[in-house]
PDB file of C-alpha atoms in Angstrom:
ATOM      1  CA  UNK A   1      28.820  -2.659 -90.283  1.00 48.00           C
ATOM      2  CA  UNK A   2      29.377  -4.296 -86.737  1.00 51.00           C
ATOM      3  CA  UNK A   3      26.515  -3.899 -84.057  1.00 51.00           C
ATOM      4  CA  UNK A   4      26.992  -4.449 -80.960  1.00 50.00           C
ATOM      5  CA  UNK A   5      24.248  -5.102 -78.135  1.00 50.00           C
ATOM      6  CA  UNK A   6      24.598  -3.848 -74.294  1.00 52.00           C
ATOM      7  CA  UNK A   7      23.595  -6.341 -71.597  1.00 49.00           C
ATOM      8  CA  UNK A   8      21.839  -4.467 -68.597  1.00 54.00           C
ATOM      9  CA  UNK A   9      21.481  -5.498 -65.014  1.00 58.00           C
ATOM     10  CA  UNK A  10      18.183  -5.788 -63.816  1.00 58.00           C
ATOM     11  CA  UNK A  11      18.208  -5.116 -59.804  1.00 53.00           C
ATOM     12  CA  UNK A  12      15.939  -7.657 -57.947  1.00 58.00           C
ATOM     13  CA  UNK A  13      12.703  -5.798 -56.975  1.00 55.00           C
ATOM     14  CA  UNK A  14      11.163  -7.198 -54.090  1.00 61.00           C
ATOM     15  CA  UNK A  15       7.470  -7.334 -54.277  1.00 75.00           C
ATOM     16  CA  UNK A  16       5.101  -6.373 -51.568  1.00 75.00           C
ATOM     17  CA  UNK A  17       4.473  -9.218 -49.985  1.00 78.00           C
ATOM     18  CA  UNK A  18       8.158  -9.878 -49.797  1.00 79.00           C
ATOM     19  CA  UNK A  19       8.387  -6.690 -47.513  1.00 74.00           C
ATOM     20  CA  UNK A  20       5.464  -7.004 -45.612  1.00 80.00           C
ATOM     21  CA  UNK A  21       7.100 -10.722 -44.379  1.00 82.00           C
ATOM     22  CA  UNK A  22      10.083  -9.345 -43.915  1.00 80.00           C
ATOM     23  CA  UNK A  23       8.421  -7.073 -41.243  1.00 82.00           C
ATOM     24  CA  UNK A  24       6.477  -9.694 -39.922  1.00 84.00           C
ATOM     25  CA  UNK A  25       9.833 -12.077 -39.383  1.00 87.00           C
ATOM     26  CA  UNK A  26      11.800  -9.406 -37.812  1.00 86.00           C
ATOM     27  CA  UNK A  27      11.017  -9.110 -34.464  1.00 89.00           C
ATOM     28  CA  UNK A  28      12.058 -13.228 -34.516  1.00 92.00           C
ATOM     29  CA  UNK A  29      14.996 -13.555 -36.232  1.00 92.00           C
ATOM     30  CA  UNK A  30      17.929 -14.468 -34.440  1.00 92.00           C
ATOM     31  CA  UNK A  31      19.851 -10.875 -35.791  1.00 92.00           C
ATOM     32  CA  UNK A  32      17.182  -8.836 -34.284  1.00 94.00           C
ATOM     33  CA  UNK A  33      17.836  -9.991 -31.313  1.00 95.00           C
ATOM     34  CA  UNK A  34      22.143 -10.362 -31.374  1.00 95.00           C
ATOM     35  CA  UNK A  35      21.258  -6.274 -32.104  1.00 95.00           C
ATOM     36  CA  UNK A  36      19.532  -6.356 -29.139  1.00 96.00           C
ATOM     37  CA  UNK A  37      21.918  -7.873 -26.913  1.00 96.00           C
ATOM     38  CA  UNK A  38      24.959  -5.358 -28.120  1.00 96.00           C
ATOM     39  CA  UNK A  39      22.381  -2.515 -27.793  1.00 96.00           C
ATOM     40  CA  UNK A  40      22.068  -3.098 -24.121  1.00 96.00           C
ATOM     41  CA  UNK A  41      25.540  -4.471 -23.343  1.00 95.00           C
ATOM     42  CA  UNK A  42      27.633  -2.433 -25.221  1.00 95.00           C
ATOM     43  CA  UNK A  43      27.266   0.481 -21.977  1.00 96.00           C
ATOM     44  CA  UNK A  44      28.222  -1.494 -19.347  1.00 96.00           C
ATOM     45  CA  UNK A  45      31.510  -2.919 -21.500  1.00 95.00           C
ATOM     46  CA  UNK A  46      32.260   0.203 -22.338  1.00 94.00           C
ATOM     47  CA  UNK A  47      32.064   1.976 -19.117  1.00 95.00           C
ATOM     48  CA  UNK A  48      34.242  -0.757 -17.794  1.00 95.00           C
ATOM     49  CA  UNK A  49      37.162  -0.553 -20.245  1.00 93.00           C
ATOM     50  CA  UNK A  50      37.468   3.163 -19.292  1.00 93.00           C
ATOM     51  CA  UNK A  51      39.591   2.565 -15.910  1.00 93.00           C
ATOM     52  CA  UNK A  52      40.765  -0.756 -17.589  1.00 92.00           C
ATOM     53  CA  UNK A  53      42.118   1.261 -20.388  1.00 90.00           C
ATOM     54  CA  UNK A  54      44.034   3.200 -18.385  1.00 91.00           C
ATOM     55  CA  UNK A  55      46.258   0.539 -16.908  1.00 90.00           C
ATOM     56  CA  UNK A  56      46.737  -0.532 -20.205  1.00 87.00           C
ATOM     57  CA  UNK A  57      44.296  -3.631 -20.982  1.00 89.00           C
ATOM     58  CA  UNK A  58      43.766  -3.912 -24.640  1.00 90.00           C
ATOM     59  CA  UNK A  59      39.885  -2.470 -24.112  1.00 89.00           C
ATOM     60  CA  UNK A  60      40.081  -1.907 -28.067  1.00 89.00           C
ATOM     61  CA  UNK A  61      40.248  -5.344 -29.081  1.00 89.00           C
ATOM     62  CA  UNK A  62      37.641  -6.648 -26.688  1.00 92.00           C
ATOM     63  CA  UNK A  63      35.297  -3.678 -27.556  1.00 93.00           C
ATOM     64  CA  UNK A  64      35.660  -5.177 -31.754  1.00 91.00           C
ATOM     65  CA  UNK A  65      35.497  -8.678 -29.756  1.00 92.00           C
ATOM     66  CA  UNK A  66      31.748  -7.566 -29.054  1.00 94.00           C
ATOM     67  CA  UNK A  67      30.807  -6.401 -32.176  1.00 94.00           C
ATOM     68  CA  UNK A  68      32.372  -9.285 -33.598  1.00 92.00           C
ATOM     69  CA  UNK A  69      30.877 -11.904 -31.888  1.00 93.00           C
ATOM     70  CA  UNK A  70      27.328 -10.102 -31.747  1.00 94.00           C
ATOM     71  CA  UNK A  71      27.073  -8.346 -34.567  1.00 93.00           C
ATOM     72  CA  UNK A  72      28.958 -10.311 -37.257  1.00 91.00           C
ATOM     73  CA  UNK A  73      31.122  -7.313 -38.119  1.00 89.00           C
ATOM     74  CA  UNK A  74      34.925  -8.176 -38.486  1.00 87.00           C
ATOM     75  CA  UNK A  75      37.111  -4.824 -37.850  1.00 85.00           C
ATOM     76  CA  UNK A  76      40.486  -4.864 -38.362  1.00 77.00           C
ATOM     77  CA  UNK A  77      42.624  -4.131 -36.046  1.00 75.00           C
ATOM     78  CA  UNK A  78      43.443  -0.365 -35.710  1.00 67.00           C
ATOM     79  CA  UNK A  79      44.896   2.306 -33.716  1.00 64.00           C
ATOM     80  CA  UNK A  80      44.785   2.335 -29.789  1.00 69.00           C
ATOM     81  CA  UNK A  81      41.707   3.846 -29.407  1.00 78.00           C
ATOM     82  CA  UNK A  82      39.891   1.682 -26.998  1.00 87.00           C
ATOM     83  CA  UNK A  83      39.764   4.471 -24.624  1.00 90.00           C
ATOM     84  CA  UNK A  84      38.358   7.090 -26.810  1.00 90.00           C
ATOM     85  CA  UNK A  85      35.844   4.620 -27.982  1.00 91.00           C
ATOM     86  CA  UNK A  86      34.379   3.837 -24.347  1.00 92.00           C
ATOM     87  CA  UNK A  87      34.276   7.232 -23.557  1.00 93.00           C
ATOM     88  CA  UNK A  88      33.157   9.002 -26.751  1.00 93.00           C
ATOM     89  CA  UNK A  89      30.408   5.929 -27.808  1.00 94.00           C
ATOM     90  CA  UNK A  90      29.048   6.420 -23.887  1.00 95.00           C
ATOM     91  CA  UNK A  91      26.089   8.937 -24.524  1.00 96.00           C
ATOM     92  CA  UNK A  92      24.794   6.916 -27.459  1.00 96.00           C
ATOM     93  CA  UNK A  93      25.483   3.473 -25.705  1.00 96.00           C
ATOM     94  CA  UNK A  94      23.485   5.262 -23.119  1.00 97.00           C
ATOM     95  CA  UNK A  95      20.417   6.526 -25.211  1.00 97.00           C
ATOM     96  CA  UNK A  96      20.912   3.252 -27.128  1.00 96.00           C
ATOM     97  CA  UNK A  97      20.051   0.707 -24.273  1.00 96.00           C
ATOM     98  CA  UNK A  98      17.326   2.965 -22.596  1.00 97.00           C
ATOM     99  CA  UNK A  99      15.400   2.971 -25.763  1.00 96.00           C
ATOM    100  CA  UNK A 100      15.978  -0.818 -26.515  1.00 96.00           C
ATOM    101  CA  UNK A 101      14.985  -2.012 -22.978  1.00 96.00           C
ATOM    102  CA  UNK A 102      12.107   0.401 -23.090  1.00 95.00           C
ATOM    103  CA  UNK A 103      10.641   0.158 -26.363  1.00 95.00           C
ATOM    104  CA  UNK A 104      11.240  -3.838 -25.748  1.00 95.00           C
ATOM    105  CA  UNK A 105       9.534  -3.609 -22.456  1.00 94.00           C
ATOM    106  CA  UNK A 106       6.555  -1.905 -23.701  1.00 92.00           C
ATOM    107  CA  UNK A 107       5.599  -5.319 -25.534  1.00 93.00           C
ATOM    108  CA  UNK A 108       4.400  -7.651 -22.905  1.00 92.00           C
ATOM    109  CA  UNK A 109       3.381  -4.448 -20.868  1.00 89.00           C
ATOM    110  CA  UNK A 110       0.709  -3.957 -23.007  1.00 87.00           C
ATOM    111  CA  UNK A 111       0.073  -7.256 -24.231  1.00 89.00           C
ATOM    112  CA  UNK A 112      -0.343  -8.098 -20.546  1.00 85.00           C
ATOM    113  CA  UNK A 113      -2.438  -4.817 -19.803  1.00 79.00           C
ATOM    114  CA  UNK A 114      -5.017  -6.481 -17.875  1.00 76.00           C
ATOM    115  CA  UNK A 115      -2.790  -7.454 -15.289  1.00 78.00           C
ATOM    116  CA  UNK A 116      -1.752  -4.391 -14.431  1.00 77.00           C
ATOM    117  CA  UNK A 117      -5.340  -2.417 -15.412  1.00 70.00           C
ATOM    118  CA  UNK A 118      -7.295  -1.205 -12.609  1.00 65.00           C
ATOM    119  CA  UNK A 119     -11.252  -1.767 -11.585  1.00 60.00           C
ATOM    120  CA  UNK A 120     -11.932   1.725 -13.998  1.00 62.00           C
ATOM    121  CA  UNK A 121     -11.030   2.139 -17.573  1.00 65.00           C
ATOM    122  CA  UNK A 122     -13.306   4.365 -18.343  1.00 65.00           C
ATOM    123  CA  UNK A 123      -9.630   6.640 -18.711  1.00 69.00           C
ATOM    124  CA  UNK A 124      -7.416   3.831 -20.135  1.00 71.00           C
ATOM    125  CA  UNK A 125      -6.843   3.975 -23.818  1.00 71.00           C
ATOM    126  CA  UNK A 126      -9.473   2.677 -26.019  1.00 70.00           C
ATOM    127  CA  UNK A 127     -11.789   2.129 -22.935  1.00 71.00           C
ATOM    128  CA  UNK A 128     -14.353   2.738 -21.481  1.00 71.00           C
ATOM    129  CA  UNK A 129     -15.276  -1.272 -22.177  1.00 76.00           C
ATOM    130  CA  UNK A 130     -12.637  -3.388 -20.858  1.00 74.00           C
ATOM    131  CA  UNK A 131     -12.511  -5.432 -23.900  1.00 78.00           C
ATOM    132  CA  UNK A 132     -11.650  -1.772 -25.993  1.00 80.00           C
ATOM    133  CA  UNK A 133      -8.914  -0.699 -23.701  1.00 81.00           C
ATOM    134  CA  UNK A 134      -7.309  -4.369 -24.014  1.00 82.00           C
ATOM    135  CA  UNK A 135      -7.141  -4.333 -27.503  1.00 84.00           C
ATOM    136  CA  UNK A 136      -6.251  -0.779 -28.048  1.00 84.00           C
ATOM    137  CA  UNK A 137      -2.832  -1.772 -25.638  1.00 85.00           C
ATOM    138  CA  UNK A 138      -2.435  -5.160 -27.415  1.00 87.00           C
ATOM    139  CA  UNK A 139      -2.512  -3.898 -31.003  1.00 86.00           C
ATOM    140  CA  UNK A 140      -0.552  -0.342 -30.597  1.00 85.00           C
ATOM    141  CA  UNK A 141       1.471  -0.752 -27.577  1.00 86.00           C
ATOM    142  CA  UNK A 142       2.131  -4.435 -27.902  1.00 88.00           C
ATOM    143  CA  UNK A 143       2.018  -5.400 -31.307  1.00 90.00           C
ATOM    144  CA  UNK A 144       3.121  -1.803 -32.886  1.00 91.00           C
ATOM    145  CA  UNK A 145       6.224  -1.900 -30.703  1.00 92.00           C
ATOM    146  CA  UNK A 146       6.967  -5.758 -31.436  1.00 94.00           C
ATOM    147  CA  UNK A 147       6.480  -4.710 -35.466  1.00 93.00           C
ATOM    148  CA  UNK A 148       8.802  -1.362 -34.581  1.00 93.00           C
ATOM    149  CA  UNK A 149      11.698  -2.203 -32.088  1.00 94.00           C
ATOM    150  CA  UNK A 150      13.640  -4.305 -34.937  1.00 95.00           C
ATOM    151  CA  UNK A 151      13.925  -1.950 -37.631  1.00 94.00           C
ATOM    152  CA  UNK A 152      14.610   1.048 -34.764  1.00 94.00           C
ATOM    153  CA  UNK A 153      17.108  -1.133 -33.159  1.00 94.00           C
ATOM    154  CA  UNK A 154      18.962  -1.677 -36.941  1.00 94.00           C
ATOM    155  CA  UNK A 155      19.671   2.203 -37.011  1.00 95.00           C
ATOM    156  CA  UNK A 156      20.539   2.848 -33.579  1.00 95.00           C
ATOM    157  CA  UNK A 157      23.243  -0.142 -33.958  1.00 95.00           C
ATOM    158  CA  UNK A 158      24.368   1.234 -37.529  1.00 94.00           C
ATOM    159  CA  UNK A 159      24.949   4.586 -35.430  1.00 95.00           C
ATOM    160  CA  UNK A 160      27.217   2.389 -32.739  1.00 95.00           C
ATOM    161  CA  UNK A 161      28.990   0.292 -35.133  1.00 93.00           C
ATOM    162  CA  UNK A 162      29.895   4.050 -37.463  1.00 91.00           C
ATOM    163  CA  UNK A 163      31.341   5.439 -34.400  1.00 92.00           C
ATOM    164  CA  UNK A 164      33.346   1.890 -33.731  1.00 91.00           C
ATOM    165  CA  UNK A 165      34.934   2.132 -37.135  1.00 89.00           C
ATOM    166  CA  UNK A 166      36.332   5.506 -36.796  1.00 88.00           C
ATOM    167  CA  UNK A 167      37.960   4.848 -33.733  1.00 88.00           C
ATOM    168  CA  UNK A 168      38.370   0.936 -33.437  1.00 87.00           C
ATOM    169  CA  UNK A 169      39.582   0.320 -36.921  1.00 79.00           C
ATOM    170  CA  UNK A 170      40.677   1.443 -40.140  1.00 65.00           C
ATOM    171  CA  UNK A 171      37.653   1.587 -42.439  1.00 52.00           C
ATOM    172  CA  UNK A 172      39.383   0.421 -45.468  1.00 54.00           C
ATOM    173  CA  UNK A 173      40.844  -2.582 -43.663  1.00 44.00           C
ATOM    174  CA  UNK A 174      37.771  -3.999 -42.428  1.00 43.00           C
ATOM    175  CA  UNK A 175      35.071  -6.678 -43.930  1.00 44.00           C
ATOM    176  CA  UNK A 176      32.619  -4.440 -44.913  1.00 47.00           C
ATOM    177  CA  UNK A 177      34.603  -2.346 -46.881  1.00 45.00           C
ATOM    178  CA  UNK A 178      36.322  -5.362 -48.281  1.00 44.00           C
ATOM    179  CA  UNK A 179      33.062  -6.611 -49.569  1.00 47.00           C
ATOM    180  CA  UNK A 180      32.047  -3.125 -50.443  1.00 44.00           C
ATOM    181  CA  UNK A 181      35.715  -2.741 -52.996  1.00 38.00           C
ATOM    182  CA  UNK A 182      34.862  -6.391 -53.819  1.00 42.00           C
ATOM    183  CA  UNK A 183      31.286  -5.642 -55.300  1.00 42.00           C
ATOM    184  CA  UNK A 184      32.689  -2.336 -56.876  1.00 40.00           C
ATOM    185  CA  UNK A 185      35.647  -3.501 -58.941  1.00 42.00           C
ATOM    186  CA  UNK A 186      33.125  -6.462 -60.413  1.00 42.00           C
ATOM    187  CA  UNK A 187      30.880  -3.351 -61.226  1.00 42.00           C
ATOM    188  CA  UNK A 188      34.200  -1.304 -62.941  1.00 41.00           C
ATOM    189  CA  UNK A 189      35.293  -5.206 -64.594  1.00 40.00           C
ATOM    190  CA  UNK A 190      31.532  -5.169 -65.916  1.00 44.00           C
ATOM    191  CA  UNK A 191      32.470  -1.537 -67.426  1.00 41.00           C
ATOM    192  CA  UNK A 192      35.674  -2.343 -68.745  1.00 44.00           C
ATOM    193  CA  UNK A 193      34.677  -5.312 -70.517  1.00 44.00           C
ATOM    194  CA  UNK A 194      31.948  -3.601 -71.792  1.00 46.00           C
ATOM    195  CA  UNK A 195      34.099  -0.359 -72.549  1.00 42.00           C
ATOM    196  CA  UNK A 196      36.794  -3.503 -74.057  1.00 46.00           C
ATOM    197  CA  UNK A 197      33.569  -4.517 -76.497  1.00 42.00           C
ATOM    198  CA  UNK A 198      33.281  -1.006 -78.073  1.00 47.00           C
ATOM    199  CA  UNK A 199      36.527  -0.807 -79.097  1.00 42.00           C
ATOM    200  CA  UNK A 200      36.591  -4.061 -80.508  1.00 44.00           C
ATOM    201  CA  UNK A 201      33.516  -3.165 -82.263  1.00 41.00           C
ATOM    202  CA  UNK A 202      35.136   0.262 -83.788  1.00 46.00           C
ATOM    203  CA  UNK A 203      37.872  -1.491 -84.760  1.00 44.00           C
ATOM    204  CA  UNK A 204      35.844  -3.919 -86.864  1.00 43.00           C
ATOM    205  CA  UNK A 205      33.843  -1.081 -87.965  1.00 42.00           C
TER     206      UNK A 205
END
């Protein structure tokens, strides 16, 4: 009587330390800060292709331009939707960029606190010593937003780049969800060939 034996995938598991550098890295890697730079710029483009769109400029391919050349993400071309993009992706672009320069501002602000701290701190944070209040600022305001802004700035942009594929591009035609049909008909080859063994087995059986 045939046997037959299963191979299972074993998913990598990252280890602790592996996440706690990967938090460490982020605020200085060079994606955190291409994220950045579409965060804040992606308002002003759009608010400009608005009256451009309207006399007809091809506002949808320079808005994928952007994410393209910022973010990495390839969409295909898709319909003529530049101007519904620009006006429907304003109030996040909007919310987007105040909360990147903001939250990015808030790092030297408080890593810098004694050049803006007064004579007093018995009222500052962490005071009433001067030495308190400074590292009160520089660990949660300066370091805790350095640590923070990355990881906040990766779902805000996933937010702006799920609105851009509805109306920039058709989802199925772009290069994530080519990768995405790529990695799932390995997974259903895996099955089949596995699904091919049984029956080979049975019939040996």
């Amino acid at each position: 009587m045939a046997t037959t034996t299963h191979s299972t995938r074993r998913l990598p598991v990252r280890e602790p330390a592996a996440h706690v550098r990967g938090v460490l890295r982020a605020p200085f890697t060079a994606g955190t800060w291409r994220r950045a730079a579409y965060q804040v710029s992606a308002l002003p483009v759009g608010l400009a292709c608005v009256p451009l769109a309207l006399c007809g400029a091809p506002t949808g391919r320079w808005q994928r331009a952007l994410i393209r050349r910022l973010l990495g993400i390839d969409l295909a071309a898709g319909p003529r939707a530049g101007l519904a993009h620009a006006l429907l992706a304003a109030p996040l672009n909007l919310v987007t960029a105040v909360v990147t320069l903001y939250g990015w501002s808030l790092v030297p602000m408080n890593l810098g606190w004694p050049l803006r701290a007064g004579s007093d701190h018995s009222d500052a944070w962490g005071g009433p010593t001067f030495a308190g209040a400074w590292a009160f600022h520089a660990v949660v305001g300066g370091l805790g937003f350095l640590l923070l802004m990355p990881w906040l700035g990766r779902g805000l942009t996933r937010l702006q780049t799920g609105l851009a594929r509805r109306l920039l591009a058709r989802p199925a035609l772009t290069a994530d969800a080519h990768a995405h049909a790529d990695a799932d008909g390995d997974a259903d080859a895996d099955a089949g060939g596995d699904a091919g063994a049984d029956a080979d087995a049975g019939g040996a059986a």
